[in-house]
Short mmCIF file of C-alpha atoms in Angstrom, two decimals:
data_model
loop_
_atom_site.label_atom_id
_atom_site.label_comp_id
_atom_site.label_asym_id
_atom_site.label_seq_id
_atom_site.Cartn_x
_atom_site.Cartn_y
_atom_site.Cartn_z
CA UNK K 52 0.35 -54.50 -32.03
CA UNK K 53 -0.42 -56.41 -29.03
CA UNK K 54 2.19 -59.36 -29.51
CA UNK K 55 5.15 -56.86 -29.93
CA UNK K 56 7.15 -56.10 -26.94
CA UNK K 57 7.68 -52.96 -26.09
CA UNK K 58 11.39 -53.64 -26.73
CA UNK K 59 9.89 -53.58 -30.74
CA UNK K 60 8.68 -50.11 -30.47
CA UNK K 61 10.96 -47.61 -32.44
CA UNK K 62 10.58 -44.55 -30.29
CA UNK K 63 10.92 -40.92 -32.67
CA UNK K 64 10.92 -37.21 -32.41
CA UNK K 65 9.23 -35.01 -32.11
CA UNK K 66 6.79 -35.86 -30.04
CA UNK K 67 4.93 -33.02 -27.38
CA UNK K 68 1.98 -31.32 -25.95
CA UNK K 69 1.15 -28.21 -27.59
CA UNK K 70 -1.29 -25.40 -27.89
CA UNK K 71 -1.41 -24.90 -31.63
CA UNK K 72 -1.21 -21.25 -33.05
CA UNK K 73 -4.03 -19.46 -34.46
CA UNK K 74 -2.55 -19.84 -37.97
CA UNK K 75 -1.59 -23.21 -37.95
CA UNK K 76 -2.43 -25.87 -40.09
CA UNK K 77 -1.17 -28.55 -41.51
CA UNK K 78 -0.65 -29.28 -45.17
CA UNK K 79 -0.96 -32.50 -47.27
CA UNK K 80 2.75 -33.54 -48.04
CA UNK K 81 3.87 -34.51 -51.12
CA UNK K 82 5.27 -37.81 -49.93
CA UNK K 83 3.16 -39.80 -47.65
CA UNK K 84 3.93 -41.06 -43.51
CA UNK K 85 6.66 -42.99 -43.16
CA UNK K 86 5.72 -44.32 -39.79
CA UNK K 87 3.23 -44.12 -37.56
CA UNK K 88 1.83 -41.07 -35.67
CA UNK K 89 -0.33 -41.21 -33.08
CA UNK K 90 -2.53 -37.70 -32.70
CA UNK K 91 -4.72 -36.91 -29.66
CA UNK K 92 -6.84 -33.67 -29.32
CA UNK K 93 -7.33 -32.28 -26.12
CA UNK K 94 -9.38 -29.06 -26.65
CA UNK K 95 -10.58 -26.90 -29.60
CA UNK K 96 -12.26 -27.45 -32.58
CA UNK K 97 -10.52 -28.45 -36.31
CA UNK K 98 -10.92 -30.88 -39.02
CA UNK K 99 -8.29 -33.92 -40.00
CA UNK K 100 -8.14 -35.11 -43.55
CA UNK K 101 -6.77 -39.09 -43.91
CA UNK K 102 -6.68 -40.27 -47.60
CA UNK K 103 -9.11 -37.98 -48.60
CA UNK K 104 -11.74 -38.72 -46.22
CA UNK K 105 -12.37 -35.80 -43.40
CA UNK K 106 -13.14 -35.82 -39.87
CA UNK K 107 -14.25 -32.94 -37.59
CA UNK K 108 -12.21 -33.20 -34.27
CA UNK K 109 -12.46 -31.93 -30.97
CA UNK K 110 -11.74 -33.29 -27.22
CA UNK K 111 -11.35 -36.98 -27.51
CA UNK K 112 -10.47 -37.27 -31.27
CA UNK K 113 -7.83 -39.57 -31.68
CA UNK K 114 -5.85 -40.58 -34.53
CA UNK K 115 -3.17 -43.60 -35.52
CA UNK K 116 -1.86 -42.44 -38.28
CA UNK K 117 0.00 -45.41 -40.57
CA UNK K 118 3.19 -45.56 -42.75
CA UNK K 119 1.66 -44.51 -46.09
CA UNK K 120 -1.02 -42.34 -45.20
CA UNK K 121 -1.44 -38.91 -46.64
CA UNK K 122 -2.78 -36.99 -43.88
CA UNK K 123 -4.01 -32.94 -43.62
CA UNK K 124 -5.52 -30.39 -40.83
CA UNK K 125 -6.92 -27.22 -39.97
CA UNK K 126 -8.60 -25.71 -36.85
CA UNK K 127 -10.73 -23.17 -35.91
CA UNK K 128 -8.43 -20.04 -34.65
CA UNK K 129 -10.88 -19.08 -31.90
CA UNK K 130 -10.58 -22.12 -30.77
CA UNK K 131 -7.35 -23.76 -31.38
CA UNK K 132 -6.57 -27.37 -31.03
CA UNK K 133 -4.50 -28.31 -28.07
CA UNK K 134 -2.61 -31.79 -29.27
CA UNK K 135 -0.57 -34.47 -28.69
CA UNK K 136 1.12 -36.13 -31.57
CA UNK K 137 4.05 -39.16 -30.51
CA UNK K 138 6.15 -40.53 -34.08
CA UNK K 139 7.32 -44.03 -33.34
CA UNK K 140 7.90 -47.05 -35.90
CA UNK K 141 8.39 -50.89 -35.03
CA UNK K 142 10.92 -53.46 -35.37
CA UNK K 143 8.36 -56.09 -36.22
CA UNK K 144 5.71 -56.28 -38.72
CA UNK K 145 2.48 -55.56 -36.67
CA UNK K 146 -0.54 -57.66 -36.87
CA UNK K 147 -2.81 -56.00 -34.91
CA UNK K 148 -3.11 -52.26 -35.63
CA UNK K 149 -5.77 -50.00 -33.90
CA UNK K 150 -8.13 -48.60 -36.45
CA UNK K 151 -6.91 -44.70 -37.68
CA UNK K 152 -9.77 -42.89 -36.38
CA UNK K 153 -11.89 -43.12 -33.04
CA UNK K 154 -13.83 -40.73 -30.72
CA UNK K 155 -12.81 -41.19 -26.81
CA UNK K 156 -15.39 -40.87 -24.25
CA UNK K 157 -14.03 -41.81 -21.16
CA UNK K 158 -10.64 -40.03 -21.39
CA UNK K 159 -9.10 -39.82 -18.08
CA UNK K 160 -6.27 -42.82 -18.36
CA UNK K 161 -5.73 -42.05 -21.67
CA UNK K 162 -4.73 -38.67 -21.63
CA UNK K 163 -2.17 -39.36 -18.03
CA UNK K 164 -0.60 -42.27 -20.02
CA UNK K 165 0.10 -39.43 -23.13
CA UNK K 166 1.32 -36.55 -20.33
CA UNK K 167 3.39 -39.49 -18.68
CA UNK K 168 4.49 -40.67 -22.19
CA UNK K 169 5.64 -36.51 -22.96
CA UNK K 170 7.11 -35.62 -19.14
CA UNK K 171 9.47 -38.84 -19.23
CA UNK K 172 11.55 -36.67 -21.67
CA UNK K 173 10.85 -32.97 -20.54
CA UNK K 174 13.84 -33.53 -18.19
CA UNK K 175 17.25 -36.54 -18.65
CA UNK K 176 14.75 -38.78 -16.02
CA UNK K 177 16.09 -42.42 -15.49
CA UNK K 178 15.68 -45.19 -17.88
CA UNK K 179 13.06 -42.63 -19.78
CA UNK K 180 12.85 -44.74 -23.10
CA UNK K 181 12.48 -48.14 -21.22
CA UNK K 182 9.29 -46.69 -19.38
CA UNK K 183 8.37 -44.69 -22.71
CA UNK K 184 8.15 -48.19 -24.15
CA UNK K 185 5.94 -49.83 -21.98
CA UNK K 186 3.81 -46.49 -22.13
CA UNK K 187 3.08 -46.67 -25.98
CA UNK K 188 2.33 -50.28 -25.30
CA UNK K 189 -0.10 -49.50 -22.48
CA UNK K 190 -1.76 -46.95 -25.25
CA UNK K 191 -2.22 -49.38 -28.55
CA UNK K 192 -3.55 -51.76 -25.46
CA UNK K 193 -5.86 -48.95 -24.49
CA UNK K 194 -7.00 -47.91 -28.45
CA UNK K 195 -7.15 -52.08 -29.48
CA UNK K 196 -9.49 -52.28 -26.49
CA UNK K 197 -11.56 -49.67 -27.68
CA UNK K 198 -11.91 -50.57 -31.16
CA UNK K 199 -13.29 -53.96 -29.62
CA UNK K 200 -16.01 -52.15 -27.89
CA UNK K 201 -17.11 -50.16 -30.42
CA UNK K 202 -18.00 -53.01 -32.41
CA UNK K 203 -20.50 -54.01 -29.63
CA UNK K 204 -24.45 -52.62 -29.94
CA UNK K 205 -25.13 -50.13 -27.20
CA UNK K 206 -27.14 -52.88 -25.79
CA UNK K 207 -24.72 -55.35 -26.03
CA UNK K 208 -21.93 -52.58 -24.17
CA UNK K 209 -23.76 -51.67 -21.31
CA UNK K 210 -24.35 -55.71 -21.25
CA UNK K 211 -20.84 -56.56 -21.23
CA UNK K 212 -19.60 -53.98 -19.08
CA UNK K 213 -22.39 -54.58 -16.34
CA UNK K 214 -21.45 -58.41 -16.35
CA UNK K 215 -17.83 -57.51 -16.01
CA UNK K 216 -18.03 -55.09 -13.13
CA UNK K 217 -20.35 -57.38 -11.55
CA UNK K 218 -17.78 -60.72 -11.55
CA UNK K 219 -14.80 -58.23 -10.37
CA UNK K 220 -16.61 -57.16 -7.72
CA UNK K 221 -16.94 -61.02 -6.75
CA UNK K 222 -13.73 -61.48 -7.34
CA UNK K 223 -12.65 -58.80 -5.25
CA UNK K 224 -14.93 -59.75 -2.59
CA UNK K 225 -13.19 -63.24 -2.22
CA UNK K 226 -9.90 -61.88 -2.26
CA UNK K 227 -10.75 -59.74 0.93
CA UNK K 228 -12.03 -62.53 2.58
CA UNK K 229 -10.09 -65.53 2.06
CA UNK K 230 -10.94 -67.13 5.15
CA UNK K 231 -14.44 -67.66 4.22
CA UNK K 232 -15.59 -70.58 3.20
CA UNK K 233 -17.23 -69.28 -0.09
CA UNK K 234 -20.25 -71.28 -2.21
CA UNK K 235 -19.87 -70.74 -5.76
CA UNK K 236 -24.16 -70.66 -5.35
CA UNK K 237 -23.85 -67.86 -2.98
CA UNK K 238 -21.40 -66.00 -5.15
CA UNK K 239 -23.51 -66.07 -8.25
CA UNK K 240 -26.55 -65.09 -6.14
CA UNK K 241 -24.23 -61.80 -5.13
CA UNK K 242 -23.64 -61.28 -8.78
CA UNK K 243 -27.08 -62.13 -9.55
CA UNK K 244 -26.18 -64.90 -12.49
CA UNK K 245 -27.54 -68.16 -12.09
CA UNK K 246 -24.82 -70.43 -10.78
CA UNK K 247 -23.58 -71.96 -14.31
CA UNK K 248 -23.41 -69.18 -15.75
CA UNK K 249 -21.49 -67.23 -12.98
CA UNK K 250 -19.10 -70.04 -13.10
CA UNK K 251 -18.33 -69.90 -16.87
CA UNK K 252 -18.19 -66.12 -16.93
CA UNK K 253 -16.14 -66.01 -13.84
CA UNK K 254 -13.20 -68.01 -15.65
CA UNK K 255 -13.49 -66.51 -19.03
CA UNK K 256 -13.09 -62.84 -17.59
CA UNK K 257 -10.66 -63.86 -14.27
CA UNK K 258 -8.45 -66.77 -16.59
CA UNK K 259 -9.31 -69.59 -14.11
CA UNK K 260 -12.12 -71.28 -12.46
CA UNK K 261 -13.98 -70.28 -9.30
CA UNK K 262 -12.71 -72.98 -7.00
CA UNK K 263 -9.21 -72.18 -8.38
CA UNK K 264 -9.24 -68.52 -7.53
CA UNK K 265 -10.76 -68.76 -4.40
CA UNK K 266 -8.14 -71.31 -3.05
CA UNK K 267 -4.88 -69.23 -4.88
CA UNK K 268 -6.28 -66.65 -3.08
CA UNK K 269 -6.10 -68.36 0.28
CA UNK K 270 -2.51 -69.71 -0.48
CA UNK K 271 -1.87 -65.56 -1.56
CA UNK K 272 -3.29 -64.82 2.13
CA UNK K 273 -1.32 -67.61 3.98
CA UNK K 274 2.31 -66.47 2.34
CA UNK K 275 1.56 -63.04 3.47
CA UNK K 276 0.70 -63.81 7.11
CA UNK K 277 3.58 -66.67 7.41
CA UNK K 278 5.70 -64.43 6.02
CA UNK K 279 4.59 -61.08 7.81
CA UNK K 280 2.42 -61.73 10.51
CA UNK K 281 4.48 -63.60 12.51
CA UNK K 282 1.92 -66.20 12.82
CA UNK K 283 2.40 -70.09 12.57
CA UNK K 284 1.36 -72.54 10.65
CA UNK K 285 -1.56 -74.03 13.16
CA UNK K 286 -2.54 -70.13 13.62
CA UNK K 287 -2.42 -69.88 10.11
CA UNK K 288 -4.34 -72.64 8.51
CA UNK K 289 -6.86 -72.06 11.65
CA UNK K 290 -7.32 -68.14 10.56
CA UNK K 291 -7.92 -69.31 6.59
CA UNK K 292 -10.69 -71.96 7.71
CA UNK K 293 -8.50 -74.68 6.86
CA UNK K 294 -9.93 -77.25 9.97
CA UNK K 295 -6.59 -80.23 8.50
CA UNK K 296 -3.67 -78.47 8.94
CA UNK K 297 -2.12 -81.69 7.12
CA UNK K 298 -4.56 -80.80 3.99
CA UNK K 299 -3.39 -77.23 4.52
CA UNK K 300 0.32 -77.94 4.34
CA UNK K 301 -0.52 -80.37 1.15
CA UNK K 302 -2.49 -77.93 -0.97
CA UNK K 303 -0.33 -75.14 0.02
CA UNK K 304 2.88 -76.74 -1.27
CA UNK K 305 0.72 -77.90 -4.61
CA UNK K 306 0.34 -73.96 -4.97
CA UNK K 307 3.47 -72.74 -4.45
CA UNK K 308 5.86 -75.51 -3.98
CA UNK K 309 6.98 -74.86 -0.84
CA UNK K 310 5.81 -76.44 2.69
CA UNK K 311 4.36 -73.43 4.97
CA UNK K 312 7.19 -74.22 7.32
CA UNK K 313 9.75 -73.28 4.62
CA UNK K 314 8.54 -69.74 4.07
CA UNK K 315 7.94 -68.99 7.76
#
């Protein structure tokens, strides 16, 4: 699902938030889905049936449901299941689909993109099914990207996620600092990679090289302060550590196409 545009998501009621009653439960049908469903458990304690195999649920559990499945449930009445369930379809033939089943561990953005998702229609709001859109997108996004991970070793997640934190952190670092004149050896020693390394992380997980970033992010920091600073262009290039204000004015218009003088 992550090459459709939102535009191809087929939005359909019901959806909502609710605290289920102490009887419920909810029987195999006769006829199987007919589009998708996507099921999120907030609280309690039940069981989900999909094609005959059965899951226990509780806080986390989260379910895409696919045209075609034959899908059952129960829960436990002392405890009952609060859930969210959203029906949508798609214009397009999906290629990527989120698996049916997963647990959720860290479930804070999650469960604000569902509430957003459910408030946008609680009340007529403005351009609701536009936003709706780009929130169901946000959420296969979310449930692709966990699939991916679960496919990793523990080893091999804690890994992966200590590498990434570790090159945003650099990356950050150089964006609050622009004027510095950064060495891609001393950034690598902050991130504790060897330099090679660093660098080939760096523009697999950022999308372009070290040297790159570090100068778009001086070019970033020069429109701002020629735009809103009221600085000029000597003032400027002197503040970003540029010491050629002719090599300044060349590599800025390379970036942006634009001479500094234009955008003051």
């Amino acid at each position: 699902m992550l090459h459709l545009t939102p535009d191809a998501y087929l939005l359909l009621p019901p959806f909502a938030k609710i605290v289920c009653e102490p009887n419920w439960k909810w029987q195999r049908r006769e006829k199987p889905m007919a589009n998708f469903d996507l099921f999120y458990v907030w609280s309690g304690e039940g069981e989900v049936e999909v094609g005959g195999i059965h899951y226990p649920v509780g806080k986390g559990s989260c379910f895409l449901f696919r045209p075609g499945d034959y899908t059952s449930a129960t829960h436990n009445p002392q405890k009952p299941l609060v859930l969210t369930y959203i029906h949508f379809d798609t214009a397009e033939e999906p290629v990527l689909v989120p698996e049916r089943y997963r647990q959720l561990l860290d479930t804070v953005d999650f469960e604000y993109m569902l509430s957003r998702y459910v408030r946008l229609f609680l009340v007529k709001t403005y351009a609701a099914e536009i936003e709706a859109r780009l929130v169901l997108k946000q959420l296969m996004i979310h449930l692709l990207r966990e699939d991916r991970a679960t496919k990793q070793t523990p080893v091999e997640k804690k890994a992966s996620n200590q590498l990434t934190e570790a090159i945003h952190e650099v990356a950050n670092y150089v964006r609050q600092n622009p004027g510095i004149a950064h060495r891609v050896e001393d950034l690598a020693m902050r991130a504790q990679l060897s330099p090679r390394y660093f660098s080939m992380k760096f523009k697999e997980l950022i999308g372009m090289s070290v040297q790159t970033y570090m100068i778009s992010t001086r070019i970033d920091r020069a429109q701002h302060l020629l735009m809103h600073a009221g600085m000029n262009v000597t003032e400027v290039a002197d503040a970003l550590g540029y010491r050629d204000i002719f090599f300044f004015s060349r590599q800025f218009k390379q970036y942006t196409g634009r001479s500094p003088s234009e955008i003051r």
